[in-house]
Structures are given as C-alpha cells and as structure tokens.
Amino acid sequence: MANTISFCSETMKQYEWLLTRYPTRRAALLPTLRLAESDFGELGVPEMRYVADLMEIPPAFVFGVVTFYTHYRRAGTGKFHIQVCSTLSCALRGSEDVVSRITERLGIKPGETTPCGHFTLSKVECLGSCDTAPMLQCNDDYHEDLSLEDVDQLIEQLRTEAEGGQNG
Ligand code: FES
C-alpha cells in the first residue's frame, strides 16, 4: 500500500544532510526517527512504514527500534509523556514513591494514558542523570532531585498547560 504521508521539504533536506553524515543509510535510522517524530508528531504504523520505505529498511526492523527505545513518541501517547526513571540510583532515592504519587494524582498506572489524552505515564530505564535522582522526563524536559511536593507542583503546572491548550 502506498504511503499517504511524507516529510515536508525542510525535513527532507535535513534527512538528506543526515545521510551524508553516516556510513550507511541504516546507520542514520535513529536520527531519522527523530526527524519523523518531529515532522509527524508521533510514530505510529504509517510513520514507521514511511521511514522504512524511505530508508529501504524492513518495516519490522524500524518497528523493533521504535519499540525498543522509550524516548520515541509513539502513537497514542498523551500530550505530556511523563517518564519516571526506575533504575538503581532513582530507585534508591524514591522513584517508586514518585510513580505512586503521579498515579494517585492522575489516576493512571505506568503504561496508561488519561482518558482526556493529556498524560501518559511510563517507568523507564536510566535517563543518564543519576546524580540528580530521583528524576523524570516530561516530553523534552528533565525534572530532577524530585520531592513529592515537586511532583505535585509539576502535575498542577502541566494540568494548567494542558487545559489552557485543550489538546485532547
Ligand atoms: S538511575 Fe535514574 S537517571 Fe540514572
């Protein structure tokens, strides 16, 4: 089936530039998925198939990469994707309490999205900020050295933003 989506001309230029920076087309897959995420807003089946066709890579390989990493924005993810690090440093410094607090405040468990589509909660592996544990990533922003009060404040701030933007 032919793709009905494609990169905009600016993204296509960036993609072509990327290809000059890698020894093989396939080696440029991770940054190309970033471009796709940014251009299309999320990575669902049509977007992954488009990248696979564009890069002449089997769609199953692209799907495997997108689902292996937690940092790509997959189809159905809420407006705010809250990813709580659950690896050792963060676990020792209370990441489970952070998850429980978010669950309590938003009514969703890890792996779920609020019915309004505003929030998705995930538990993820190390985000490379172990010295500021416990921490979470919300979309592109890191929130570090979290107390439960910080979590409450963040949720309130995001709720206000979500309701102000009314995106889902
Ligand atoms: S253990 Fe949480 S950022 Fe590394």
Short mmCIF file of N, CA and C and ligand atoms in Angstrom, two decimals:
data_model
loop_
_atom_site.label_atom_id
_atom_site.label_comp_id
_atom_site.label_asym_id
_atom_site.label_seq_id
_atom_site.Cartn_x
_atom_site.Cartn_y
_atom_site.Cartn_z
N MET A 1 0.85 -1.20 0.00
CA MET A 1 0.00 0.00 0.00
C MET A 1 0.89 1.25 0.00
N ALA A 2 0.58 2.21 -0.85
CA ALA A 2 1.41 3.42 -0.95
C ALA A 2 1.23 4.31 0.28
N ASN A 3 2.30 4.96 0.66
CA ASN A 3 2.22 5.88 1.79
C ASN A 3 1.51 7.16 1.40
N THR A 4 0.68 7.65 2.32
CA THR A 4 -0.01 8.91 2.04
C THR A 4 0.65 10.04 2.82
N ILE A 5 1.72 9.72 3.54
CA ILE A 5 2.42 10.76 4.28
C ILE A 5 3.83 10.88 3.75
N SER A 6 4.41 12.05 3.97
CA SER A 6 5.82 12.21 3.57
C SER A 6 6.40 13.39 4.34
N PHE A 7 7.71 13.42 4.42
CA PHE A 7 8.38 14.53 5.08
C PHE A 7 8.08 15.83 4.34
N CYS A 8 7.99 16.92 5.08
CA CYS A 8 7.90 18.23 4.44
C CYS A 8 9.27 18.51 3.81
N SER A 9 9.33 19.52 2.95
CA SER A 9 10.57 19.74 2.20
C SER A 9 11.74 20.07 3.13
N GLU A 10 11.49 20.79 4.21
CA GLU A 10 12.58 21.14 5.14
C GLU A 10 13.11 19.88 5.83
N THR A 11 12.19 19.01 6.26
CA THR A 11 12.62 17.76 6.92
C THR A 11 13.37 16.88 5.93
N MET A 12 12.91 16.87 4.68
CA MET A 12 13.59 16.05 3.67
C MET A 12 15.02 16.55 3.47
N LYS A 13 15.19 17.87 3.50
CA LYS A 13 16.56 18.41 3.37
C LYS A 13 17.42 17.96 4.55
N GLN A 14 16.84 17.98 5.75
CA GLN A 14 17.59 17.55 6.94
C GLN A 14 17.93 16.06 6.83
N TYR A 15 16.98 15.29 6.32
CA TYR A 15 17.22 13.85 6.16
C TYR A 15 18.37 13.63 5.17
N GLU A 16 18.35 14.35 4.06
CA GLU A 16 19.41 14.17 3.07
C GLU A 16 20.77 14.57 3.64
N TRP A 17 20.77 15.61 4.46
CA TRP A 17 22.02 16.02 5.11
C TRP A 17 22.50 14.91 6.06
N LEU A 18 21.54 14.35 6.81
CA LEU A 18 21.89 13.27 7.75
C LEU A 18 22.58 12.12 7.04
N LEU A 19 22.06 11.78 5.87
CA LEU A 19 22.64 10.64 5.14
C LEU A 19 24.10 10.87 4.79
N THR A 20 24.50 12.14 4.67
CA THR A 20 25.91 12.42 4.35
C THR A 20 26.81 12.23 5.57
N ARG A 21 26.19 12.12 6.75
CA ARG A 21 26.96 12.04 7.99
C ARG A 21 27.16 10.60 8.49
N TYR A 22 26.52 9.64 7.84
CA TYR A 22 26.58 8.25 8.30
C TYR A 22 27.11 7.35 7.18
N PRO A 23 27.82 6.29 7.55
CA PRO A 23 28.42 5.44 6.53
C PRO A 23 27.39 4.67 5.70
N THR A 24 26.25 4.34 6.32
CA THR A 24 25.20 3.63 5.58
C THR A 24 23.86 4.29 5.92
N ARG A 25 22.90 4.05 5.05
CA ARG A 25 21.55 4.59 5.25
C ARG A 25 20.97 4.09 6.58
N ARG A 26 21.12 2.80 6.81
CA ARG A 26 20.55 2.19 8.02
C ARG A 26 21.14 2.81 9.29
N ALA A 27 22.40 3.21 9.22
CA ALA A 27 23.07 3.78 10.40
C ALA A 27 22.42 5.11 10.82
N ALA A 28 21.70 5.72 9.89
CA ALA A 28 21.06 7.01 10.19
C ALA A 28 19.63 6.83 10.72
N LEU A 29 19.26 5.61 11.05
CA LEU A 29 17.87 5.36 11.44
C LEU A 29 17.44 6.14 12.69
N LEU A 30 18.25 6.12 13.75
CA LEU A 30 17.81 6.77 14.99
C LEU A 30 17.53 8.26 14.79
N PRO A 31 18.48 9.03 14.20
CA PRO A 31 18.16 10.45 13.98
C PRO A 31 17.03 10.66 12.97
N THR A 32 16.89 9.73 12.02
CA THR A 32 15.79 9.88 11.06
C THR A 32 14.44 9.71 11.78
N LEU A 33 14.42 8.79 12.74
CA LEU A 33 13.17 8.62 13.51
C LEU A 33 12.87 9.87 14.32
N ARG A 34 13.92 10.53 14.79
CA ARG A 34 13.72 11.81 15.50
C ARG A 34 13.08 12.85 14.55
N LEU A 35 13.59 12.87 13.33
CA LEU A 35 13.02 13.80 12.34
C LEU A 35 11.55 13.47 12.10
N ALA A 36 11.27 12.17 11.96
CA ALA A 36 9.89 11.73 11.70
C ALA A 36 8.98 12.11 12.86
N GLU A 37 9.48 11.90 14.04
CA GLU A 37 8.71 12.23 15.25
C GLU A 37 8.39 13.72 15.27
N SER A 38 9.39 14.50 14.92
CA SER A 38 9.20 15.94 14.95
C SER A 38 8.27 16.41 13.82
N ASP A 39 8.41 15.80 12.64
CA ASP A 39 7.60 16.22 11.50
C ASP A 39 6.15 15.74 11.62
N PHE A 40 5.97 14.50 12.07
CA PHE A 40 4.63 13.91 12.11
C PHE A 40 3.96 14.02 13.48
N GLY A 41 4.73 14.36 14.52
CA GLY A 41 4.16 14.50 15.86
C GLY A 41 4.20 13.23 16.68
N GLU A 42 4.23 12.08 16.02
CA GLU A 42 4.28 10.80 16.73
C GLU A 42 4.68 9.72 15.74
N LEU A 43 5.03 8.56 16.30
CA LEU A 43 5.41 7.44 15.43
C LEU A 43 4.39 6.31 15.57
N GLY A 44 3.50 6.23 14.61
CA GLY A 44 2.56 5.11 14.54
C GLY A 44 2.96 4.22 13.37
N VAL A 45 2.10 3.29 13.04
CA VAL A 45 2.42 2.36 11.95
C VAL A 45 2.67 3.09 10.62
N PRO A 46 1.81 4.05 10.21
CA PRO A 46 2.08 4.71 8.91
C PRO A 46 3.41 5.45 8.90
N GLU A 47 3.75 6.08 10.02
CA GLU A 47 5.00 6.84 10.08
C GLU A 47 6.21 5.89 10.03
N MET A 48 6.11 4.77 10.76
CA MET A 48 7.22 3.81 10.75
C MET A 48 7.36 3.19 9.36
N ARG A 49 6.23 2.91 8.72
CA ARG A 49 6.29 2.33 7.37
C ARG A 49 6.90 3.32 6.39
N TYR A 50 6.56 4.58 6.55
CA TYR A 50 7.13 5.62 5.67
C TYR A 50 8.65 5.65 5.80
N VAL A 51 9.14 5.66 7.06
CA VAL A 51 10.59 5.69 7.30
C VAL A 51 11.24 4.44 6.72
N ALA A 52 10.60 3.30 6.90
CA ALA A 52 11.14 2.04 6.37
C ALA A 52 11.28 2.11 4.85
N ASP A 53 10.23 2.60 4.19
CA ASP A 53 10.27 2.71 2.72
C ASP A 53 11.35 3.69 2.30
N LEU A 54 11.38 4.84 2.98
CA LEU A 54 12.34 5.89 2.63
C LEU A 54 13.77 5.38 2.76
N MET A 55 14.02 4.61 3.82
CA MET A 55 15.39 4.18 4.11
C MET A 55 15.71 2.80 3.54
N GLU A 56 14.70 2.22 2.89
CA GLU A 56 14.88 0.87 2.31
C GLU A 56 15.32 -0.13 3.39
N ILE A 57 14.58 -0.11 4.48
CA ILE A 57 14.82 -0.99 5.63
C ILE A 57 13.52 -1.76 5.85
N PRO A 58 13.58 -3.03 6.28
CA PRO A 58 12.32 -3.74 6.55
C PRO A 58 11.51 -3.04 7.64
N PRO A 59 10.19 -2.89 7.44
CA PRO A 59 9.35 -2.24 8.45
C PRO A 59 9.48 -2.87 9.83
N ALA A 60 9.67 -4.19 9.88
CA ALA A 60 9.79 -4.87 11.19
C ALA A 60 11.03 -4.38 11.94
N PHE A 61 12.08 -4.05 11.20
CA PHE A 61 13.30 -3.56 11.84
C PHE A 61 13.04 -2.18 12.46
N VAL A 62 12.35 -1.33 11.70
CA VAL A 62 12.03 0.01 12.21
C VAL A 62 11.12 -0.11 13.43
N PHE A 63 10.12 -0.97 13.35
CA PHE A 63 9.22 -1.18 14.48
C PHE A 63 10.00 -1.66 15.71
N GLY A 64 10.94 -2.57 15.48
CA GLY A 64 11.76 -3.09 16.58
C GLY A 64 12.55 -2.00 17.26
N VAL A 65 13.11 -1.09 16.47
CA VAL A 65 13.91 0.00 17.04
C VAL A 65 13.01 0.97 17.82
N VAL A 66 11.90 1.34 17.22
CA VAL A 66 11.00 2.31 17.88
C VAL A 66 10.47 1.75 19.20
N THR A 67 10.17 0.46 19.22
CA THR A 67 9.59 -0.11 20.44
C THR A 67 10.66 -0.50 21.45
N PHE A 68 11.91 -0.62 21.02
CA PHE A 68 12.99 -0.92 21.96
C PHE A 68 13.30 0.29 22.83
N TYR A 69 13.37 1.46 22.20
CA TYR A 69 13.71 2.67 22.94
C TYR A 69 12.45 3.30 23.52
N THR A 70 12.61 3.92 24.69
CA THR A 70 11.43 4.55 25.30
C THR A 70 11.30 6.02 24.92
N HIS A 71 12.32 6.56 24.27
CA HIS A 71 12.28 8.01 24.09
C HIS A 71 11.59 8.47 22.81
N TYR A 72 11.10 7.55 21.99
CA TYR A 72 10.33 7.99 20.83
C TYR A 72 8.87 8.15 21.22
N ARG A 73 8.26 9.13 20.61
CA ARG A 73 6.86 9.41 20.91
C ARG A 73 5.98 8.53 20.04
N ARG A 74 5.41 7.50 20.65
CA ARG A 74 4.62 6.54 19.88
C ARG A 74 3.18 7.01 19.77
N ALA A 75 2.48 6.48 18.77
CA ALA A 75 1.08 6.85 18.55
C ALA A 75 0.27 6.57 19.81
N GLY A 76 -0.60 7.48 20.15
CA GLY A 76 -1.47 7.29 21.32
C GLY A 76 -0.88 7.83 22.61
N THR A 77 0.33 8.37 22.54
CA THR A 77 0.94 8.95 23.75
C THR A 77 0.24 10.27 24.08
N GLY A 78 0.08 10.52 25.38
CA GLY A 78 -0.58 11.76 25.79
C GLY A 78 0.23 12.99 25.43
N LYS A 79 -0.42 14.14 25.56
CA LYS A 79 0.25 15.41 25.26
C LYS A 79 1.53 15.54 26.10
N PHE A 80 1.44 15.11 27.36
CA PHE A 80 2.62 15.10 28.23
C PHE A 80 2.98 13.65 28.53
N HIS A 81 4.18 13.28 28.11
CA HIS A 81 4.66 11.93 28.39
C HIS A 81 5.60 12.01 29.58
N ILE A 82 5.13 11.49 30.71
CA ILE A 82 5.92 11.53 31.94
C ILE A 82 6.63 10.20 32.08
N GLN A 83 7.95 10.26 32.01
CA GLN A 83 8.76 9.03 32.09
C GLN A 83 9.59 9.09 33.37
N VAL A 84 9.26 8.21 34.30
CA VAL A 84 9.97 8.19 35.58
C VAL A 84 11.08 7.16 35.52
N CYS A 85 12.30 7.61 35.79
CA CYS A 85 13.43 6.68 35.81
C CYS A 85 13.26 5.73 36.99
N SER A 86 13.44 4.43 36.72
CA SER A 86 13.27 3.44 37.79
C SER A 86 14.53 2.60 37.99
N THR A 87 15.65 3.08 37.46
CA THR A 87 16.91 2.35 37.62
C THR A 87 17.53 2.68 38.99
N LEU A 88 18.63 1.99 39.30
CA LEU A 88 19.13 1.90 40.68
C LEU A 88 19.18 3.21 41.47
N SER A 89 19.89 4.22 40.97
CA SER A 89 20.03 5.45 41.77
C SER A 89 18.66 6.05 42.07
N CYS A 90 17.82 6.10 41.06
CA CYS A 90 16.49 6.68 41.26
C CYS A 90 15.64 5.79 42.16
N ALA A 91 15.78 4.47 41.99
CA ALA A 91 15.01 3.54 42.83
C ALA A 91 15.40 3.72 44.30
N LEU A 92 16.71 3.84 44.54
CA LEU A 92 17.17 4.00 45.93
C LEU A 92 16.74 5.34 46.52
N ARG A 93 16.50 6.30 45.66
CA ARG A 93 16.14 7.63 46.14
C ARG A 93 14.64 7.91 46.00
N GLY A 94 13.83 6.86 45.81
CA GLY A 94 12.38 7.03 45.94
C GLY A 94 11.58 7.14 44.66
N SER A 95 12.08 6.56 43.55
CA SER A 95 11.31 6.69 42.30
C SER A 95 9.94 6.00 42.39
N GLU A 96 9.85 4.93 43.20
CA GLU A 96 8.54 4.26 43.32
C GLU A 96 7.53 5.19 43.97
N ASP A 97 8.00 6.00 44.93
CA ASP A 97 7.09 6.96 45.56
C ASP A 97 6.64 8.03 44.56
N VAL A 98 7.58 8.39 43.67
CA VAL A 98 7.24 9.38 42.63
C VAL A 98 6.16 8.80 41.72
N VAL A 99 6.35 7.54 41.31
CA VAL A 99 5.36 6.89 40.45
C VAL A 99 4.01 6.81 41.16
N SER A 100 4.05 6.39 42.43
CA SER A 100 2.79 6.26 43.19
C SER A 100 2.08 7.61 43.31
N ARG A 101 2.87 8.66 43.51
CA ARG A 101 2.25 9.98 43.65
C ARG A 101 1.59 10.41 42.35
N ILE A 102 2.26 10.15 41.24
CA ILE A 102 1.69 10.52 39.93
C ILE A 102 0.43 9.69 39.67
N THR A 103 0.51 8.41 40.00
CA THR A 103 -0.65 7.53 39.83
C THR A 103 -1.84 8.05 40.64
N GLU A 104 -1.53 8.43 41.87
CA GLU A 104 -2.58 8.97 42.76
C GLU A 104 -3.18 10.26 42.19
N ARG A 105 -2.33 11.14 41.68
CA ARG A 105 -2.79 12.44 41.19
C ARG A 105 -3.52 12.34 39.84
N LEU A 106 -3.06 11.44 38.98
CA LEU A 106 -3.62 11.39 37.63
C LEU A 106 -4.58 10.22 37.40
N GLY A 107 -4.56 9.25 38.32
CA GLY A 107 -5.45 8.09 38.16
C GLY A 107 -5.00 7.13 37.08
N ILE A 108 -3.73 7.13 36.74
CA ILE A 108 -3.22 6.17 35.75
C ILE A 108 -1.99 5.47 36.30
N LYS A 109 -1.82 4.21 35.85
CA LYS A 109 -0.63 3.44 36.23
C LYS A 109 0.39 3.54 35.09
N PRO A 110 1.64 3.13 35.36
CA PRO A 110 2.62 3.13 34.26
C PRO A 110 2.10 2.34 33.07
N GLY A 111 2.29 2.91 31.90
CA GLY A 111 1.81 2.26 30.67
C GLY A 111 0.43 2.75 30.26
N GLU A 112 -0.17 3.63 31.06
CA GLU A 112 -1.53 4.09 30.75
C GLU A 112 -1.53 5.58 30.38
N THR A 113 -2.62 5.96 29.71
CA THR A 113 -2.84 7.36 29.31
C THR A 113 -4.17 7.80 29.89
N THR A 114 -4.24 9.02 30.37
CA THR A 114 -5.51 9.52 30.91
C THR A 114 -6.56 9.56 29.79
N PRO A 115 -7.83 9.34 30.13
CA PRO A 115 -8.87 9.34 29.09
C PRO A 115 -8.92 10.66 28.31
N CYS A 116 -8.53 11.76 28.94
CA CYS A 116 -8.54 13.05 28.24
C CYS A 116 -7.38 13.15 27.24
N GLY A 117 -6.42 12.23 27.32
CA GLY A 117 -5.29 12.26 26.39
C GLY A 117 -4.20 13.24 26.79
N HIS A 118 -4.29 13.79 27.97
CA HIS A 118 -3.27 14.77 28.38
C HIS A 118 -1.98 14.13 28.88
N PHE A 119 -2.11 12.99 29.57
CA PHE A 119 -0.93 12.43 30.23
C PHE A 119 -0.75 10.95 29.94
N THR A 120 0.50 10.59 29.69
CA THR A 120 0.90 9.17 29.66
C THR A 120 1.99 9.01 30.70
N LEU A 121 1.91 7.93 31.46
CA LEU A 121 2.91 7.66 32.50
C LEU A 121 3.69 6.40 32.12
N SER A 122 5.01 6.50 32.19
CA SER A 122 5.86 5.33 31.92
C SER A 122 6.95 5.25 32.98
N LYS A 123 7.38 4.00 33.23
CA LYS A 123 8.59 3.79 34.03
C LYS A 123 9.66 3.40 33.02
N VAL A 124 10.81 4.08 33.11
CA VAL A 124 11.85 3.83 32.11
C VAL A 124 13.18 3.54 32.79
N GLU A 125 14.11 3.07 31.99
CA GLU A 125 15.46 2.81 32.49
C GLU A 125 16.24 4.12 32.55
N CYS A 126 17.44 4.02 33.07
CA CYS A 126 18.29 5.18 33.36
C CYS A 126 18.25 6.25 32.25
N LEU A 127 18.02 7.48 32.68
CA LEU A 127 17.98 8.60 31.74
C LEU A 127 19.27 9.41 31.79
N GLY A 128 20.27 8.85 32.45
CA GLY A 128 21.60 9.47 32.43
C GLY A 128 21.75 10.66 33.35
N SER A 129 20.91 10.76 34.34
CA SER A 129 21.01 11.87 35.28
C SER A 129 21.01 11.33 36.71
N CYS A 130 21.79 10.27 36.91
CA CYS A 130 21.77 9.52 38.17
C CYS A 130 22.13 10.38 39.37
N ASP A 131 22.98 11.38 39.18
CA ASP A 131 23.41 12.20 40.32
C ASP A 131 22.32 13.17 40.76
N THR A 132 21.22 13.23 40.04
CA THR A 132 20.12 14.11 40.45
C THR A 132 18.85 13.28 40.73
N ALA A 133 19.05 12.02 41.13
CA ALA A 133 17.93 11.13 41.43
C ALA A 133 17.15 11.62 42.66
N PRO A 134 15.86 11.33 42.70
CA PRO A 134 15.05 10.73 41.65
C PRO A 134 14.66 11.78 40.61
N MET A 135 14.48 11.30 39.40
CA MET A 135 14.17 12.26 38.34
C MET A 135 13.18 11.66 37.35
N LEU A 136 12.59 12.55 36.56
CA LEU A 136 11.70 12.12 35.48
C LEU A 136 11.92 13.01 34.29
N GLN A 137 11.48 12.52 33.15
CA GLN A 137 11.50 13.33 31.94
C GLN A 137 10.05 13.53 31.51
N CYS A 138 9.69 14.78 31.25
CA CYS A 138 8.36 15.07 30.71
C CYS A 138 8.57 15.72 29.35
N ASN A 139 8.15 15.05 28.30
CA ASN A 139 8.47 15.43 26.93
C ASN A 139 9.98 15.64 26.83
N ASP A 140 10.46 16.85 26.51
CA ASP A 140 11.91 17.01 26.37
C ASP A 140 12.59 17.53 27.63
N ASP A 141 11.84 17.75 28.69
CA ASP A 141 12.42 18.39 29.88
C ASP A 141 12.70 17.40 31.01
N TYR A 142 13.85 17.59 31.65
CA TYR A 142 14.20 16.80 32.83
C TYR A 142 13.74 17.54 34.09
N HIS A 143 13.22 16.78 35.05
CA HIS A 143 12.86 17.31 36.37
C HIS A 143 13.62 16.45 37.37
N GLU A 144 14.49 17.11 38.11
CA GLU A 144 15.48 16.35 38.90
C GLU A 144 15.38 16.66 40.38
N ASP A 145 16.08 15.79 41.18
CA ASP A 145 16.08 15.96 42.64
C ASP A 145 14.65 16.13 43.15
N LEU A 146 13.77 15.26 42.71
CA LEU A 146 12.34 15.45 42.96
C LEU A 146 11.93 15.11 44.39
N SER A 147 11.16 15.98 44.98
CA SER A 147 10.45 15.65 46.21
C SER A 147 9.00 15.39 45.79
N LEU A 148 8.19 14.86 46.68
CA LEU A 148 6.79 14.63 46.32
C LEU A 148 6.06 15.96 46.12
N GLU A 149 6.51 16.99 46.82
CA GLU A 149 5.92 18.32 46.62
C GLU A 149 6.26 18.84 45.21
N ASP A 150 7.48 18.56 44.75
CA ASP A 150 7.84 18.96 43.38
C ASP A 150 6.92 18.25 42.37
N VAL A 151 6.63 16.98 42.65
CA VAL A 151 5.77 16.21 41.75
C VAL A 151 4.38 16.84 41.71
N ASP A 152 3.85 17.17 42.88
CA ASP A 152 2.52 17.81 42.95
C ASP A 152 2.52 19.11 42.13
N GLN A 153 3.57 19.87 42.33
CA GLN A 153 3.66 21.17 41.64
C GLN A 153 3.74 20.98 40.12
N LEU A 154 4.52 20.00 39.71
CA LEU A 154 4.66 19.73 38.27
C LEU A 154 3.32 19.31 37.67
N ILE A 155 2.61 18.43 38.36
CA ILE A 155 1.32 17.95 37.84
C ILE A 155 0.34 19.13 37.70
N GLU A 156 0.34 19.98 38.69
CA GLU A 156 -0.56 21.15 38.62
C GLU A 156 -0.21 22.04 37.45
N GLN A 157 1.09 22.26 37.29
CA GLN A 157 1.56 23.13 36.18
C GLN A 157 1.19 22.51 34.82
N LEU A 158 1.37 21.21 34.71
CA LEU A 158 1.05 20.55 33.43
C LEU A 158 -0.45 20.54 33.17
N ARG A 159 -1.22 20.35 34.24
CA ARG A 159 -2.69 20.38 34.09
C ARG A 159 -3.14 21.73 33.56
N THR A 160 -2.57 22.78 34.13
CA THR A 160 -2.94 24.12 33.70
C THR A 160 -2.57 24.31 32.23
N GLU A 161 -1.38 23.86 31.88
CA GLU A 161 -0.94 23.98 30.47
C GLU A 161 -1.83 23.17 29.55
N ALA A 162 -2.17 21.95 29.96
CA ALA A 162 -2.99 21.08 29.13
C ALA A 162 -4.37 21.68 28.92
N GLU A 163 -4.93 22.19 29.99
CA GLU A 163 -6.28 22.75 29.89
C GLU A 163 -6.26 24.06 29.12
N GLY A 164 -5.19 24.81 29.28
CA GLY A 164 -5.04 26.05 28.51
C GLY A 164 -4.95 25.77 27.03
N GLY A 165 -4.23 24.66 26.68
CA GLY A 165 -4.04 24.33 25.26
C GLY A 165 -5.19 23.51 24.71
N GLN A 166 -5.96 22.86 25.63
CA GLN A 166 -7.06 21.97 25.22
C GLN A 166 -6.71 21.12 24.02
N ASN A 167 -5.73 20.25 24.19
CA ASN A 167 -5.32 19.37 23.10
C ASN A 167 -5.67 17.93 23.45
N GLY A 168 -6.89 17.61 23.54
CA GLY A 168 -7.28 16.23 23.82
C GLY A 168 -8.02 16.18 25.08
S1 FES B 1 19.34 5.86 37.66
FE1 FES B 1 17.86 7.40 37.26
S2 FES B 1 18.85 8.72 35.86
FE2 FES B 1 20.26 7.08 36.12
#
